[in-house]
Every structure is written in C-alpha cells, then in structure tokens.
Tab-separated table of N, CA and C and ligand atoms in Angstrom:
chain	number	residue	atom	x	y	z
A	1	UNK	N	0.840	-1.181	0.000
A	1	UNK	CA	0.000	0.000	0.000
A	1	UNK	C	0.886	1.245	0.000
A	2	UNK	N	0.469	2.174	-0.775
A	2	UNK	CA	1.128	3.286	-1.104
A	2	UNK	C	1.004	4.393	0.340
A	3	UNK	N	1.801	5.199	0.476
A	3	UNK	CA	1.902	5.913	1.630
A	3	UNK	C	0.641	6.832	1.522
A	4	UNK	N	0.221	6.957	0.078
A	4	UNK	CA	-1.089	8.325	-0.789
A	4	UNK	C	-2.731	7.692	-0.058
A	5	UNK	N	-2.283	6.249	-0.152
A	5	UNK	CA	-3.496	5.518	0.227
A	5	UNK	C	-4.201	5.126	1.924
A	6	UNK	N	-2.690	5.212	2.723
A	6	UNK	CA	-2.854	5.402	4.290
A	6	UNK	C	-3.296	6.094	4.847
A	7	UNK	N	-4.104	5.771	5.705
A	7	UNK	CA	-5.235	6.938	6.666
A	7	UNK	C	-4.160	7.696	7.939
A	8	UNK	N	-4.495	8.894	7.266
A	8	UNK	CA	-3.407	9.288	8.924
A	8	UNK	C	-3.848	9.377	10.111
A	9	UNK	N	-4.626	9.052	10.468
A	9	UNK	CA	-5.453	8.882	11.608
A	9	UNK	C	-4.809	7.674	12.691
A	10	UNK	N	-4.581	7.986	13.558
A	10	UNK	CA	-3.775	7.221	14.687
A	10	UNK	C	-4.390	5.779	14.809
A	11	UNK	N	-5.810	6.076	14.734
A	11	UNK	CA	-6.462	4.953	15.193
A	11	UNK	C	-6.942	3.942	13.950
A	12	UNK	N	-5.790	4.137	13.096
A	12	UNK	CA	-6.420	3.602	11.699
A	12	UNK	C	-6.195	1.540	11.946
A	13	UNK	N	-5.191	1.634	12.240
A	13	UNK	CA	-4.642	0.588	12.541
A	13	UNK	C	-6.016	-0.390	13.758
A	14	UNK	N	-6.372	0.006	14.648
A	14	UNK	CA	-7.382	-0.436	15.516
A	14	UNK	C	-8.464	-0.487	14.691
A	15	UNK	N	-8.634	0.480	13.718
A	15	UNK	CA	-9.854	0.210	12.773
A	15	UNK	C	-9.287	-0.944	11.849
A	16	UNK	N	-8.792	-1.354	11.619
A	16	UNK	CA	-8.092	-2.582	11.180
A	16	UNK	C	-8.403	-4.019	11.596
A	17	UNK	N	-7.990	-4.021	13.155
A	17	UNK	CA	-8.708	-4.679	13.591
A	17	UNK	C	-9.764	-4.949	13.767
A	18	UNK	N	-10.085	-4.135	14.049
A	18	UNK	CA	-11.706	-4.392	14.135
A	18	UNK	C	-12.503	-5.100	12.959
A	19	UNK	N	-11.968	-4.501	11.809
A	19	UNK	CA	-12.490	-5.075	10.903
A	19	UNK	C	-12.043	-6.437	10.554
A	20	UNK	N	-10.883	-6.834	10.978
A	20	UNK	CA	-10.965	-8.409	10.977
A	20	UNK	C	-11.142	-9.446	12.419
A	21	UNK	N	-11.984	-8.359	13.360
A	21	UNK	CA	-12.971	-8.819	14.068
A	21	UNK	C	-12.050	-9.948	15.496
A	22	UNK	N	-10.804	-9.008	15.075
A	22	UNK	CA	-9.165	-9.795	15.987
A	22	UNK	C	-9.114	-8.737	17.352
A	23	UNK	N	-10.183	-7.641	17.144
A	23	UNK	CA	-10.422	-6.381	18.749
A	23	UNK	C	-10.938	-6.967	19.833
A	24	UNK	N	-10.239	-6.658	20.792
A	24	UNK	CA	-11.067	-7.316	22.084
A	24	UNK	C	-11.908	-6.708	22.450
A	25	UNK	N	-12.577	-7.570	22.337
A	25	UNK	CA	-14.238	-7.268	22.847
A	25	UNK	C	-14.423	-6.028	23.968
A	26	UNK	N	-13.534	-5.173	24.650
A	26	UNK	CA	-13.147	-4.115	25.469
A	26	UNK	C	-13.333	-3.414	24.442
A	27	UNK	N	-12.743	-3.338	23.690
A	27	UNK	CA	-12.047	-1.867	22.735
A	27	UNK	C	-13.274	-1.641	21.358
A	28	UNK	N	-14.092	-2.522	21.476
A	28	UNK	CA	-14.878	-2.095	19.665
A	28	UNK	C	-15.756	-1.177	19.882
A	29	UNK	N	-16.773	-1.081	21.414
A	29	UNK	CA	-17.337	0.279	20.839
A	29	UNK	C	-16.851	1.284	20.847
A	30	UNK	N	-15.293	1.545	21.894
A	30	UNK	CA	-15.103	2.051	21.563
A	30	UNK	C	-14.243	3.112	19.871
A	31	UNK	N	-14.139	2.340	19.515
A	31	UNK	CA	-13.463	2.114	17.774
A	31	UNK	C	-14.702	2.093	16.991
A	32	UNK	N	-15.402	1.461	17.519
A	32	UNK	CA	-17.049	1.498	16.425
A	32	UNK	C	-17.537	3.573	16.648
A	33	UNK	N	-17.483	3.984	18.504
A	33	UNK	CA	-17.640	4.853	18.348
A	33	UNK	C	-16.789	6.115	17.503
A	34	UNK	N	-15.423	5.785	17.261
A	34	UNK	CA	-14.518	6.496	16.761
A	34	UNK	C	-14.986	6.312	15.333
A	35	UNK	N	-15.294	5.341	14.553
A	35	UNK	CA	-15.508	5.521	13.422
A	35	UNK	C	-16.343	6.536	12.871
A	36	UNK	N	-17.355	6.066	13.671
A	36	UNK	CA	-18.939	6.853	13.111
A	36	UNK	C	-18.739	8.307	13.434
A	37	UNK	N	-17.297	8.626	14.100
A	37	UNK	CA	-16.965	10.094	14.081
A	37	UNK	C	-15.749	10.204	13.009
A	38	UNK	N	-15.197	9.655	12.403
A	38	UNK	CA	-14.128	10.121	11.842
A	38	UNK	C	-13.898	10.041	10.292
A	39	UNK	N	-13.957	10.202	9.569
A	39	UNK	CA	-14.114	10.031	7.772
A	39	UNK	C	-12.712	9.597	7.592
A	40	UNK	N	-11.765	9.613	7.973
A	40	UNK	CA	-10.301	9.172	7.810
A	40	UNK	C	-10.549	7.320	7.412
A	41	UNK	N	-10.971	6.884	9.022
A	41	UNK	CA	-11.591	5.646	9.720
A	41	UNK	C	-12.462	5.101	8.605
A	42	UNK	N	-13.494	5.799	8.174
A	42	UNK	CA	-14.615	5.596	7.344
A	42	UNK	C	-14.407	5.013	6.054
A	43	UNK	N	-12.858	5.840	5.655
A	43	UNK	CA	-12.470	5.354	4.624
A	43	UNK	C	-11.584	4.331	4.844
A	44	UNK	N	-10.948	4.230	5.426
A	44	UNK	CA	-10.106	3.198	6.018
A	44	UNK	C	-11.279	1.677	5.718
A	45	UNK	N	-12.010	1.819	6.239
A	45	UNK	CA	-12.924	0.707	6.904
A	45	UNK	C	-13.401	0.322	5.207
A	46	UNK	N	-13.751	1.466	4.594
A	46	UNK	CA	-14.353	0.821	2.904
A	46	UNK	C	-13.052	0.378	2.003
A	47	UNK	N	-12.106	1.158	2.118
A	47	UNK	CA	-10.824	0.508	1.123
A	47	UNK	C	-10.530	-1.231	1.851
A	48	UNK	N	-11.103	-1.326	3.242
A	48	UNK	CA	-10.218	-2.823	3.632
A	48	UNK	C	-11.304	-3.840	3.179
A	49	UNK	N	-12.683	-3.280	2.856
A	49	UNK	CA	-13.544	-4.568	2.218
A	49	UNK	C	-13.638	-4.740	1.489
A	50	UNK	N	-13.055	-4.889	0.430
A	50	UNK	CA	-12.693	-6.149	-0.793
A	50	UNK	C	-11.686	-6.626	-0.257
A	51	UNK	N	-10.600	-6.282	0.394
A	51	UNK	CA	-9.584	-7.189	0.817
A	51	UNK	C	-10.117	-8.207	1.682
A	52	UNK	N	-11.045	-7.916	2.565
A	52	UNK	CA	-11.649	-8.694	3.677
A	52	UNK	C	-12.910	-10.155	3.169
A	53	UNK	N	-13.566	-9.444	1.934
A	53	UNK	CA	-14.517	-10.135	1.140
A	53	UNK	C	-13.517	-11.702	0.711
A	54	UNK	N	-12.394	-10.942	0.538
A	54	UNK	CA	-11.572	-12.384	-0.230
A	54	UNK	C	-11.200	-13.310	1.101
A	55	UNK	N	-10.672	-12.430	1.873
A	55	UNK	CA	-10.166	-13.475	3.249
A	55	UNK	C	-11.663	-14.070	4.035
A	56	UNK	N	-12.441	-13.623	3.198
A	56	UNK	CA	-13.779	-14.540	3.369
A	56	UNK	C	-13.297	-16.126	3.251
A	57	UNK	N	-13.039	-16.004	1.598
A	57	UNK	CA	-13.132	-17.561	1.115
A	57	UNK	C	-11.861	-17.974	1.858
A	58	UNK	N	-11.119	-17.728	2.187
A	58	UNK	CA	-9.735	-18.674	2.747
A	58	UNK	C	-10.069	-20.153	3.716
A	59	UNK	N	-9.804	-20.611	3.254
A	59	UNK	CA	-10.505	-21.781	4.630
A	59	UNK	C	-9.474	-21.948	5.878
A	60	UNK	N	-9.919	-21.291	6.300
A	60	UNK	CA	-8.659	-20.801	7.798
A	60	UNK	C	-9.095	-22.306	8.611
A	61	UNK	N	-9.942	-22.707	8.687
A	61	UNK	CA	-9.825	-24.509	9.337
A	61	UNK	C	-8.319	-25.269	9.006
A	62	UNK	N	-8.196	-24.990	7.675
A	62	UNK	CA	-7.618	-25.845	6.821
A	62	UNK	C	-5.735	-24.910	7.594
A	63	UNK	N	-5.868	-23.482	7.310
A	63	UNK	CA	-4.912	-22.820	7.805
A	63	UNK	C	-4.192	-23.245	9.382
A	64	UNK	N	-5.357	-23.173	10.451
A	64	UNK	CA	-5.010	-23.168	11.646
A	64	UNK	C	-5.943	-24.331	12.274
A	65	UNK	N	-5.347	-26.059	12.290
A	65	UNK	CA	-6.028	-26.833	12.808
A	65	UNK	C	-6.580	-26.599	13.714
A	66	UNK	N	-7.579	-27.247	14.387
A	66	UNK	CA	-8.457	-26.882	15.917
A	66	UNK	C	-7.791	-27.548	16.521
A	67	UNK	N	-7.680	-27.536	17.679
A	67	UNK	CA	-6.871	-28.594	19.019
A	67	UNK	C	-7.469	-29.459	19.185
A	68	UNK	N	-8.911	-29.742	18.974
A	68	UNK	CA	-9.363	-30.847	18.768
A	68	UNK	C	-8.819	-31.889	17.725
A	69	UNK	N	-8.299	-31.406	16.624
A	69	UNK	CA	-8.280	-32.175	15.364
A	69	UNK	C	-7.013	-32.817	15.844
A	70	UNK	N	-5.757	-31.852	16.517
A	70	UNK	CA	-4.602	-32.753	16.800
A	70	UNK	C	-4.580	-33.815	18.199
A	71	UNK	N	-5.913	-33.140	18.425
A	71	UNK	CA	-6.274	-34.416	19.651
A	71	UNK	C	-6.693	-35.559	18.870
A	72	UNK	N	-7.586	-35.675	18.204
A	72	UNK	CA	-8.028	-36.566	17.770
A	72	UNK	C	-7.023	-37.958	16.578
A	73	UNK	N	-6.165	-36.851	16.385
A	73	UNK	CA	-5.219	-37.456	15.549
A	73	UNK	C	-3.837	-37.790	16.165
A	74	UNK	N	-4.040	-37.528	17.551
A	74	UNK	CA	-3.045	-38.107	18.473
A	74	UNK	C	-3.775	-39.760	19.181
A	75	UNK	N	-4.806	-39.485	18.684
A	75	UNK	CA	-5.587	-40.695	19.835
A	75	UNK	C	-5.276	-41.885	18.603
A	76	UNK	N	-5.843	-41.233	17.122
A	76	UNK	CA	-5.702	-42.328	16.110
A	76	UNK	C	-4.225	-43.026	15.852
A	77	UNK	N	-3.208	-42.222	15.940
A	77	UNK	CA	-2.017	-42.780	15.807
A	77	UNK	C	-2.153	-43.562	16.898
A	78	UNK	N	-2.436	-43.233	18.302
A	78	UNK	CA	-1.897	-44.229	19.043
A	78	UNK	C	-3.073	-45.664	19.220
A	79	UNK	N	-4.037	-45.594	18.782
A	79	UNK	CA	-4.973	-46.660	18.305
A	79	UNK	C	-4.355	-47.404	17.489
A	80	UNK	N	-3.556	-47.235	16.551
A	80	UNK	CA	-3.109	-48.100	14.997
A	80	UNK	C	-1.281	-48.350	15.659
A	81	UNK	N	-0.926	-47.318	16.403
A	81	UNK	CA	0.368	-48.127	17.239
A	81	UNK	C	0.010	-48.179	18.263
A	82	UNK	N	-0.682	-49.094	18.472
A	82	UNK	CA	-0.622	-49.787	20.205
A	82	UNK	C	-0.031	-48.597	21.433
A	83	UNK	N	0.149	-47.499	21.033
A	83	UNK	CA	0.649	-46.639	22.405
A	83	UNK	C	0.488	-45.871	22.723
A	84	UNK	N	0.912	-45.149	23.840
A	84	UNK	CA	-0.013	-44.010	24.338
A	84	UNK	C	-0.223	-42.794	23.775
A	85	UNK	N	-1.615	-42.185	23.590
A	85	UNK	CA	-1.335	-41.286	22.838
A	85	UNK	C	-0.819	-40.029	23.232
A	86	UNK	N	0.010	-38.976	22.249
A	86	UNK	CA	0.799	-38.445	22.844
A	86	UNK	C	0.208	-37.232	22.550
A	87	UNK	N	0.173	-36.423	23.986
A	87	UNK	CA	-0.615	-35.006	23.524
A	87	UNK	C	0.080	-33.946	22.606
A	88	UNK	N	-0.718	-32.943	21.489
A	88	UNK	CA	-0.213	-31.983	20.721
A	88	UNK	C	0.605	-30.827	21.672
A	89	UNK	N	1.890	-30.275	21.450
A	89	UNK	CA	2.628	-29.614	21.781
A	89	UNK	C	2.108	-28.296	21.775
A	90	UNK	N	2.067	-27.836	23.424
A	90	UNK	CA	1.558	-26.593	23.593
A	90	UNK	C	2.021	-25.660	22.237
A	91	UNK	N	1.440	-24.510	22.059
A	91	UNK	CA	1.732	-23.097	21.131
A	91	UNK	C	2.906	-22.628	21.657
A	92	UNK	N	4.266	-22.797	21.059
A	92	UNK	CA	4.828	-21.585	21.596
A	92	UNK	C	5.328	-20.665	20.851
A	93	UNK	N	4.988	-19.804	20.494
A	93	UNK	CA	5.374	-18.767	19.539
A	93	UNK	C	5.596	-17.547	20.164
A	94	UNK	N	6.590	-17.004	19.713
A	94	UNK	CA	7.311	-15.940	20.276
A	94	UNK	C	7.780	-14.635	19.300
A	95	UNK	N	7.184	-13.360	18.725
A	95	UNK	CA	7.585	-12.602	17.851
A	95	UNK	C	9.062	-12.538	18.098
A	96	UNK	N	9.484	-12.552	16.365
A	96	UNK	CA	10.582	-11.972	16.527
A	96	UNK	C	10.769	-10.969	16.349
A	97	UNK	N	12.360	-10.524	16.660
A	97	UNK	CA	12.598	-9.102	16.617
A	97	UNK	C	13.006	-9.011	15.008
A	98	UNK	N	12.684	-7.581	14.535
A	98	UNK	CA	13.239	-7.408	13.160
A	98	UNK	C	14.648	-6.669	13.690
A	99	UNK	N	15.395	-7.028	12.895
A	99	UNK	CA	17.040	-7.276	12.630
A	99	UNK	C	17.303	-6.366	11.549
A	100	UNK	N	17.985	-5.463	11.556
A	100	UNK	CA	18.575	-4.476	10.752
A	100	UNK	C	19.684	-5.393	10.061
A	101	UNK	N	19.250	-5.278	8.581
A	101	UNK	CA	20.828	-5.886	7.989
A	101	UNK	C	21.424	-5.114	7.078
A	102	UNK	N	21.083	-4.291	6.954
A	102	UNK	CA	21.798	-2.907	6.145
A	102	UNK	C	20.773	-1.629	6.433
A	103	UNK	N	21.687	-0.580	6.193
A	103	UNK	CA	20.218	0.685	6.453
A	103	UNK	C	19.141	0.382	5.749
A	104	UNK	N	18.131	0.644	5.908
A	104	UNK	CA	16.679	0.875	5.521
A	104	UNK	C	15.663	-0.367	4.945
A	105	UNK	N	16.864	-1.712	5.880
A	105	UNK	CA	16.378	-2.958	5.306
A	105	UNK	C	16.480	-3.935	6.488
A	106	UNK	N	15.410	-4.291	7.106
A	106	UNK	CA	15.092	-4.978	7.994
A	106	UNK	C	14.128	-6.747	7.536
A	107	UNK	N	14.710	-7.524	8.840
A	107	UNK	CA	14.250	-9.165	8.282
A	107	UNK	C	13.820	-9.387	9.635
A	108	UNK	N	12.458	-10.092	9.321
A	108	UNK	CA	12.336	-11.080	10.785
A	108	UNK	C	12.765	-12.336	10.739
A	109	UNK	N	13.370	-13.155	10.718
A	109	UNK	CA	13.406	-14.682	11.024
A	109	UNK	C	12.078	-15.796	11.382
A	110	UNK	N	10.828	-15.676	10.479
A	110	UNK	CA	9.750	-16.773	10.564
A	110	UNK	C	10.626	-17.779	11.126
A	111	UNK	N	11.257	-18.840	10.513
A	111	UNK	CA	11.442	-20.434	9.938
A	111	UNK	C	12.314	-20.683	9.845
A	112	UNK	N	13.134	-21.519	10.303
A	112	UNK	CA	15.042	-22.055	9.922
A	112	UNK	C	14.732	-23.563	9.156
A	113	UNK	N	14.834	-24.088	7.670
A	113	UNK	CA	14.761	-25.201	7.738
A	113	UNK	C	16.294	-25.679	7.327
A	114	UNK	N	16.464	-26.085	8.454
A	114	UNK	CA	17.899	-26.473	7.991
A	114	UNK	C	18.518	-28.058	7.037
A	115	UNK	N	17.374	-28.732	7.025
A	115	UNK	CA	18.005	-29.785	6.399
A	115	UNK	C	17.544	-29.560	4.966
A	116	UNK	N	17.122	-28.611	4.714
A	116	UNK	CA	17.323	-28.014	2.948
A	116	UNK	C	17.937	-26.986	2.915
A	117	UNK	N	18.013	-26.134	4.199
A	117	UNK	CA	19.008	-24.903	4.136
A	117	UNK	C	17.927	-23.443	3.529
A	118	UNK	N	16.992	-23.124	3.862
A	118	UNK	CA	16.476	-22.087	3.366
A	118	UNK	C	15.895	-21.432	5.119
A	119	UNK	N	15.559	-20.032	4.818
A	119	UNK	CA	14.652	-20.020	5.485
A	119	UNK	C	13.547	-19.249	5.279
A	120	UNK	N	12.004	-18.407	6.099
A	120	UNK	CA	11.060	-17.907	5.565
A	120	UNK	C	11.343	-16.458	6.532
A	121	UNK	N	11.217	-15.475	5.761
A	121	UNK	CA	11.415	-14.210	6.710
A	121	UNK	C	10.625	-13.448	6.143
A	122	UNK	N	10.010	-12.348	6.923
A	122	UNK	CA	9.603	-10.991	6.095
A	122	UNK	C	10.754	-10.094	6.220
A	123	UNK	N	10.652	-8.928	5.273
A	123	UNK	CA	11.244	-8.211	4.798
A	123	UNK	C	10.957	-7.293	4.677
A	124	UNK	N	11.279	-5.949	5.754
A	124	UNK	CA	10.578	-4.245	5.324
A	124	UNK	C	11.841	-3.227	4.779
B	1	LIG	ZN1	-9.884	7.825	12.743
C-alpha cells in the first residue's frame, strides 16, 4: 500500500482490527464509536472490504487446525500403534525481533529449515 493511500489517523490501525474482528471485545465500541466520528476511519474501513470479502473464502480450518483435530489425531495414531497417545505440543510462539541488515532494510526470522538450508522471513 502506497503511503497516498494510508489513513493518517492514529487509530487507523485499531480500525483494522476491528475489521478483521481480531479487537477485544473491550475496545470495539469504543473504535465502532470512533468511526462513526471520523471520515479518515470511514475510509479506512471501505478501502479494507474487498480485501476482507476475499479473506472470506480462505478456509482458515484448513490454515489453523483446531486442538481438537490434533487431539483426535493423536488418539488415532496411538490406536493403529498400540501406544499411548501423545498429547499436541503446547503453542509456543514468540515474535521476533526485526534485525537491521543494512540501512533501511530490515528481516524477521519466521522459519530455519535447515536440512534443505532455506529459510522464511519478512522483509521491510
Ligand atoms: Zn480515525
């Protein structure tokens, strides 16, 4: 997104959220009330739905298994090997820090796969 196209409005970003419905339940009226005052917001909120219409179809099931599903598929392995089944490994995810690797070019470190040798990073 072009810098021409960004809402300068502080709270553009929370209107963001909101619209992908990731606001805690604390914070939306107030952000619902900020909208319905602010035309910055207003526009903000109409440029992000077609982007949002598409992350409709995504099948985020398919993206982010349920804990059920790796329960269930911990019980089946250990049904078909005779052994105990072994529970799915808590979440641990931890942001990384972005890393300056030359001026005006920063990497986060997603992913190390080392037995092909690549890895997955973003890049600002
Ligand atoms: Zn605003």
């Amino acid at each position: 997104m072009s810098r021409f196209d960004r809402s300068d409005c502080k709270q553009s970003e929370l209107v963001c959220a909101y619209a992908l419905k990731v606001l805690p339940a604390s914070k939306v009226a107030a952000v619902e009330a900020h909208i319905a005052a602010c035309p910055d917001c207003q526009r903000e909120l109409e440029n992000l739905r077609p982007v949002l219409d598409r992350l409709v179809c995504w099948p985020t099931d398919v993206l982010r298994p349920t804990k059920s599903l790796q329960e269930r598929l911990a019980l089946r392995i250990a049904e078909e090997t005779g052994k105990q089944p072994v529970p799915p490994p808590a979440l641990q995810w931890s942001e990384p820090e972005w890393e300056q690797v030359s001026p005006g070019i920063e990497c986060k470190l997603l992913a190390t796969d080392t037995e092909r040798h690549r890895v997955s990073m973003l890049v600002r």
